Short mmCIF file of N, CA and C in Angstrom, two decimals:
data_model
loop_
_atom_site.label_atom_id
_atom_site.label_comp_id
_atom_site.label_asym_id
_atom_site.label_seq_id
_atom_site.Cartn_x
_atom_site.Cartn_y
_atom_site.Cartn_z
N UNK A 1 0.81 -1.20 0.00
CA UNK A 1 0.00 0.00 0.00
C UNK A 1 0.86 1.27 0.00
N UNK A 2 1.98 1.24 0.71
CA UNK A 2 2.85 2.43 0.75
C UNK A 2 3.33 2.80 -0.64
N UNK A 3 3.68 1.79 -1.44
CA UNK A 3 4.15 2.06 -2.80
C UNK A 3 3.04 2.69 -3.63
N UNK A 4 1.83 2.17 -3.47
CA UNK A 4 0.69 2.72 -4.20
C UNK A 4 0.46 4.19 -3.84
N UNK A 5 0.55 4.50 -2.56
CA UNK A 5 0.37 5.89 -2.12
C UNK A 5 1.47 6.80 -2.65
N UNK A 6 2.68 6.30 -2.67
CA UNK A 6 3.79 7.10 -3.19
C UNK A 6 3.63 7.36 -4.69
N UNK A 7 3.15 6.38 -5.41
CA UNK A 7 2.91 6.56 -6.85
C UNK A 7 1.79 7.58 -7.07
N UNK A 8 0.75 7.50 -6.25
CA UNK A 8 -0.35 8.46 -6.34
C UNK A 8 0.18 9.88 -6.10
N UNK A 9 1.02 10.04 -5.09
CA UNK A 9 1.58 11.36 -4.80
C UNK A 9 2.51 11.83 -5.92
N UNK A 10 3.21 10.91 -6.55
CA UNK A 10 4.05 11.27 -7.69
C UNK A 10 3.20 11.87 -8.81
N UNK A 11 2.05 11.26 -9.07
CA UNK A 11 1.16 11.80 -10.10
C UNK A 11 0.59 13.16 -9.70
N UNK A 12 0.31 13.34 -8.41
CA UNK A 12 -0.18 14.65 -7.95
C UNK A 12 0.92 15.71 -8.09
N UNK A 13 2.16 15.31 -7.80
CA UNK A 13 3.29 16.23 -8.01
C UNK A 13 3.37 16.59 -9.49
N UNK A 14 3.22 15.60 -10.35
CA UNK A 14 3.22 15.85 -11.79
C UNK A 14 2.10 16.80 -12.20
N UNK A 15 0.94 16.68 -11.58
CA UNK A 15 -0.16 17.61 -11.85
C UNK A 15 0.25 19.03 -11.46
N UNK A 16 0.91 19.16 -10.32
CA UNK A 16 1.38 20.48 -9.89
C UNK A 16 2.36 21.07 -10.89
N UNK A 17 3.27 20.24 -11.39
CA UNK A 17 4.24 20.70 -12.39
C UNK A 17 3.51 21.12 -13.66
N UNK A 18 2.53 20.33 -14.08
CA UNK A 18 1.76 20.68 -15.29
C UNK A 18 1.03 22.00 -15.10
N UNK A 19 0.34 22.16 -13.97
CA UNK A 19 -0.39 23.41 -13.74
C UNK A 19 0.56 24.60 -13.69
N UNK A 20 1.74 24.40 -13.12
CA UNK A 20 2.73 25.47 -13.11
C UNK A 20 3.10 25.85 -14.55
N UNK A 21 3.23 24.85 -15.41
CA UNK A 21 3.64 25.11 -16.80
C UNK A 21 2.62 25.98 -17.54
N UNK A 22 1.39 26.06 -17.03
CA UNK A 22 0.36 26.88 -17.66
C UNK A 22 0.45 28.35 -17.25
N UNK A 23 1.24 28.61 -16.22
CA UNK A 23 1.38 29.98 -15.72
C UNK A 23 2.52 30.70 -16.44
N UNK A 24 2.48 32.03 -16.42
CA UNK A 24 3.50 32.79 -17.15
C UNK A 24 4.79 33.04 -16.35
N UNK A 25 5.25 32.04 -15.62
CA UNK A 25 6.45 32.19 -14.81
C UNK A 25 7.57 31.31 -15.37
N UNK A 26 8.78 31.77 -15.19
CA UNK A 26 9.95 30.99 -15.60
C UNK A 26 10.08 29.77 -14.68
N UNK A 27 10.66 28.70 -15.19
CA UNK A 27 10.79 27.46 -14.43
C UNK A 27 11.64 27.61 -13.17
N UNK A 28 12.58 28.53 -13.17
CA UNK A 28 13.41 28.67 -11.99
C UNK A 28 12.58 29.09 -10.77
N UNK A 29 11.43 29.75 -11.01
CA UNK A 29 10.55 30.12 -9.90
C UNK A 29 10.05 28.87 -9.17
N UNK A 30 9.71 27.84 -9.93
CA UNK A 30 9.24 26.59 -9.33
C UNK A 30 10.32 26.00 -8.42
N UNK A 31 11.53 25.97 -8.94
CA UNK A 31 12.65 25.41 -8.17
C UNK A 31 12.94 26.21 -6.91
N UNK A 32 12.83 27.52 -7.00
CA UNK A 32 13.10 28.38 -5.84
C UNK A 32 11.99 28.26 -4.80
N UNK A 33 10.74 28.16 -5.26
CA UNK A 33 9.60 28.21 -4.34
C UNK A 33 9.16 26.86 -3.77
N UNK A 34 9.58 25.76 -4.35
CA UNK A 34 9.04 24.46 -3.97
C UNK A 34 9.30 24.10 -2.51
N UNK A 35 10.32 24.64 -1.89
CA UNK A 35 10.60 24.33 -0.49
C UNK A 35 10.08 25.39 0.49
N UNK A 36 9.53 26.48 -0.03
CA UNK A 36 9.05 27.57 0.83
C UNK A 36 7.97 27.12 1.83
N UNK A 37 7.05 26.22 1.47
CA UNK A 37 6.03 25.83 2.46
C UNK A 37 6.60 25.23 3.75
N UNK A 38 7.84 24.80 3.74
CA UNK A 38 8.43 24.27 4.98
C UNK A 38 8.63 25.35 6.02
N UNK A 39 8.38 26.60 5.66
CA UNK A 39 8.44 27.68 6.65
C UNK A 39 7.43 27.44 7.77
N UNK A 40 6.41 26.64 7.48
CA UNK A 40 5.42 26.29 8.50
C UNK A 40 6.01 25.58 9.70
N UNK A 41 7.20 24.99 9.54
CA UNK A 41 7.86 24.30 10.66
C UNK A 41 8.31 25.27 11.74
N UNK A 42 8.38 26.54 11.42
CA UNK A 42 8.76 27.55 12.42
C UNK A 42 7.80 27.52 13.61
N UNK A 43 6.56 27.11 13.36
CA UNK A 43 5.59 27.02 14.44
C UNK A 43 6.02 26.12 15.58
N UNK A 44 6.90 25.15 15.29
CA UNK A 44 7.37 24.25 16.35
C UNK A 44 8.24 24.97 17.37
N UNK A 45 8.69 26.16 17.08
CA UNK A 45 9.41 26.96 18.08
C UNK A 45 8.49 27.35 19.23
N UNK A 46 7.18 27.31 18.98
CA UNK A 46 6.19 27.71 19.98
C UNK A 46 5.44 26.51 20.56
N UNK A 47 5.97 25.32 20.35
CA UNK A 47 5.37 24.11 20.91
C UNK A 47 4.74 23.23 19.84
N UNK A 48 4.40 22.02 20.27
CA UNK A 48 3.86 21.04 19.33
C UNK A 48 2.49 21.41 18.77
N UNK A 49 1.65 22.03 19.60
CA UNK A 49 0.30 22.37 19.14
C UNK A 49 0.36 23.44 18.05
N UNK A 50 1.08 24.51 18.28
CA UNK A 50 1.23 25.57 17.28
C UNK A 50 1.99 25.04 16.07
N UNK A 51 3.02 24.24 16.33
CA UNK A 51 3.81 23.68 15.24
C UNK A 51 2.98 22.81 14.31
N UNK A 52 2.17 21.93 14.90
CA UNK A 52 1.32 21.06 14.08
C UNK A 52 0.32 21.89 13.28
N UNK A 53 -0.27 22.91 13.91
CA UNK A 53 -1.24 23.76 13.20
C UNK A 53 -0.58 24.47 12.02
N UNK A 54 0.56 25.09 12.26
CA UNK A 54 1.25 25.84 11.20
C UNK A 54 1.72 24.91 10.08
N UNK A 55 2.33 23.79 10.47
CA UNK A 55 2.81 22.84 9.47
C UNK A 55 1.64 22.36 8.61
N UNK A 56 0.54 21.97 9.25
CA UNK A 56 -0.61 21.45 8.53
C UNK A 56 -1.26 22.50 7.65
N UNK A 57 -1.24 23.75 8.09
CA UNK A 57 -1.80 24.83 7.28
C UNK A 57 -1.04 24.96 5.96
N UNK A 58 0.28 24.84 6.01
CA UNK A 58 1.11 24.98 4.82
C UNK A 58 1.22 23.68 4.01
N UNK A 59 0.71 22.57 4.55
CA UNK A 59 0.85 21.28 3.87
C UNK A 59 -0.48 20.58 3.61
N UNK A 60 -1.58 21.29 3.75
CA UNK A 60 -2.89 20.69 3.54
C UNK A 60 -3.31 20.92 2.08
N UNK A 61 -3.57 19.84 1.38
CA UNK A 61 -3.91 19.96 -0.04
C UNK A 61 -5.23 20.69 -0.26
N UNK A 62 -6.15 20.58 0.69
CA UNK A 62 -7.41 21.31 0.58
C UNK A 62 -7.19 22.81 0.59
N UNK A 63 -6.30 23.27 1.44
CA UNK A 63 -5.95 24.70 1.48
C UNK A 63 -5.31 25.10 0.15
N UNK A 64 -4.40 24.27 -0.34
CA UNK A 64 -3.72 24.55 -1.61
C UNK A 64 -4.71 24.66 -2.76
N UNK A 65 -5.64 23.72 -2.84
CA UNK A 65 -6.63 23.73 -3.92
C UNK A 65 -7.54 24.94 -3.80
N UNK A 66 -7.94 25.29 -2.58
CA UNK A 66 -8.81 26.46 -2.38
C UNK A 66 -8.11 27.74 -2.84
N UNK A 67 -6.83 27.88 -2.50
CA UNK A 67 -6.09 29.07 -2.93
C UNK A 67 -5.95 29.09 -4.45
N UNK A 68 -5.66 27.94 -5.04
CA UNK A 68 -5.53 27.86 -6.50
C UNK A 68 -6.86 28.24 -7.18
N UNK A 69 -7.97 27.67 -6.70
CA UNK A 69 -9.27 27.97 -7.31
C UNK A 69 -9.68 29.42 -7.11
N UNK A 70 -9.33 29.99 -5.97
CA UNK A 70 -9.58 31.42 -5.76
C UNK A 70 -8.79 32.22 -6.79
N UNK A 71 -7.56 31.80 -7.05
CA UNK A 71 -6.75 32.47 -8.06
C UNK A 71 -7.34 32.35 -9.46
N UNK A 72 -7.90 31.19 -9.77
CA UNK A 72 -8.57 31.01 -11.06
C UNK A 72 -9.77 31.93 -11.14
N UNK A 73 -10.58 31.96 -10.08
CA UNK A 73 -11.79 32.78 -10.05
C UNK A 73 -11.46 34.26 -10.18
N UNK A 74 -10.41 34.69 -9.50
CA UNK A 74 -10.02 36.11 -9.52
C UNK A 74 -9.05 36.45 -10.65
N UNK A 75 -8.70 35.46 -11.45
CA UNK A 75 -7.69 35.64 -12.51
C UNK A 75 -6.38 36.17 -11.95
N UNK A 76 -6.00 35.64 -10.80
CA UNK A 76 -4.77 36.04 -10.13
C UNK A 76 -3.72 34.94 -10.28
N UNK A 77 -2.72 35.21 -11.11
CA UNK A 77 -1.68 34.19 -11.30
C UNK A 77 -0.84 34.01 -10.04
N UNK A 78 -0.74 35.03 -9.21
CA UNK A 78 0.00 34.90 -7.95
C UNK A 78 -0.70 33.90 -7.03
N UNK A 79 -2.02 34.02 -6.87
CA UNK A 79 -2.76 33.08 -6.03
C UNK A 79 -2.69 31.67 -6.62
N UNK A 80 -2.78 31.57 -7.93
CA UNK A 80 -2.65 30.26 -8.58
C UNK A 80 -1.27 29.66 -8.29
N UNK A 81 -0.25 30.50 -8.40
CA UNK A 81 1.11 30.05 -8.13
C UNK A 81 1.25 29.55 -6.69
N UNK A 82 0.73 30.29 -5.75
CA UNK A 82 0.80 29.89 -4.34
C UNK A 82 0.11 28.54 -4.14
N UNK A 83 -1.09 28.40 -4.70
CA UNK A 83 -1.82 27.14 -4.58
C UNK A 83 -1.08 25.98 -5.20
N UNK A 84 -0.49 26.19 -6.36
CA UNK A 84 0.25 25.13 -7.04
C UNK A 84 1.49 24.72 -6.24
N UNK A 85 2.21 25.70 -5.73
CA UNK A 85 3.41 25.40 -4.95
C UNK A 85 3.04 24.63 -3.68
N UNK A 86 2.00 25.07 -2.99
CA UNK A 86 1.57 24.35 -1.78
C UNK A 86 1.16 22.92 -2.12
N UNK A 87 0.42 22.74 -3.21
CA UNK A 87 -0.05 21.42 -3.62
C UNK A 87 1.11 20.52 -4.01
N UNK A 88 1.99 21.02 -4.87
CA UNK A 88 3.12 20.22 -5.34
C UNK A 88 4.06 19.87 -4.18
N UNK A 89 4.29 20.83 -3.30
CA UNK A 89 5.16 20.58 -2.15
C UNK A 89 4.58 19.49 -1.25
N UNK A 90 3.27 19.57 -1.00
CA UNK A 90 2.63 18.57 -0.15
C UNK A 90 2.73 17.19 -0.77
N UNK A 91 2.54 17.10 -2.08
CA UNK A 91 2.66 15.81 -2.77
C UNK A 91 4.10 15.29 -2.67
N UNK A 92 5.05 16.18 -2.85
CA UNK A 92 6.46 15.80 -2.77
C UNK A 92 6.79 15.29 -1.37
N UNK A 93 6.32 15.99 -0.35
CA UNK A 93 6.56 15.57 1.03
C UNK A 93 5.97 14.19 1.29
N UNK A 94 4.76 13.96 0.82
CA UNK A 94 4.10 12.68 1.08
C UNK A 94 4.76 11.55 0.31
N UNK A 95 5.35 11.86 -0.83
CA UNK A 95 6.12 10.84 -1.55
C UNK A 95 7.28 10.36 -0.68
N UNK A 96 7.81 11.28 0.14
CA UNK A 96 8.95 10.96 1.00
C UNK A 96 8.52 10.46 2.38
N UNK A 97 7.21 10.33 2.58
CA UNK A 97 6.71 9.78 3.83
C UNK A 97 6.36 10.79 4.90
N UNK A 98 6.39 12.08 4.58
CA UNK A 98 6.02 13.12 5.55
C UNK A 98 4.55 13.44 5.41
N UNK A 99 3.81 13.29 6.49
CA UNK A 99 2.38 13.55 6.45
C UNK A 99 1.99 14.73 7.31
N UNK A 100 0.69 14.98 7.38
CA UNK A 100 0.18 16.01 8.26
C UNK A 100 0.47 15.60 9.70
N UNK A 101 0.68 16.57 10.55
CA UNK A 101 1.19 16.31 11.90
C UNK A 101 0.08 16.28 12.95
N UNK A 102 0.29 15.41 13.93
CA UNK A 102 -0.54 15.41 15.14
C UNK A 102 0.14 16.30 16.17
N UNK A 103 -0.63 16.71 17.17
CA UNK A 103 -0.11 17.62 18.20
C UNK A 103 0.89 16.95 19.14
N UNK A 104 1.05 15.65 19.05
CA UNK A 104 1.99 14.93 19.93
C UNK A 104 3.43 15.27 19.61
N UNK A 105 3.72 15.67 18.38
CA UNK A 105 5.08 15.99 18.01
C UNK A 105 5.29 15.82 16.51
N UNK A 106 6.42 16.30 16.03
CA UNK A 106 6.71 16.33 14.61
C UNK A 106 6.73 14.94 13.99
N UNK A 107 7.14 13.92 14.74
CA UNK A 107 7.27 12.57 14.21
C UNK A 107 5.92 11.87 14.03
N UNK A 108 4.88 12.38 14.64
CA UNK A 108 3.55 11.74 14.61
C UNK A 108 2.73 12.31 13.46
N UNK A 109 2.53 11.48 12.42
CA UNK A 109 1.84 11.97 11.22
C UNK A 109 0.64 11.10 10.87
N UNK A 110 -0.18 11.60 9.99
CA UNK A 110 -1.36 10.85 9.55
C UNK A 110 -0.96 9.65 8.69
N UNK A 111 0.30 9.58 8.28
CA UNK A 111 0.78 8.44 7.49
C UNK A 111 1.34 7.33 8.37
N UNK A 112 1.45 7.61 9.66
CA UNK A 112 1.95 6.60 10.59
C UNK A 112 3.40 6.71 10.89
#
């Protein structure tokens, strides 16, 4: 099952790359921005509860899709870019086994 989930996340990452290709940005922007959502880990400086909330906010695919769709609705390529980066980053993280966090600590994820 783990392999199946990783393959699914690989395809979601590919979707993020494809959607990025539709935007009017140079490819180097994707490479520069793909790790930016990890800034959510700063929340762990304030404890596990805040850390889990911040990390999950920056790594939740529902949030990413909502921001992307808002960007489509408003014709805002910046909002679309933010949504795509959040989505692609989350897929990339899950391919590597990093999931959404529980309040118990950074090591406790929805992936087990």
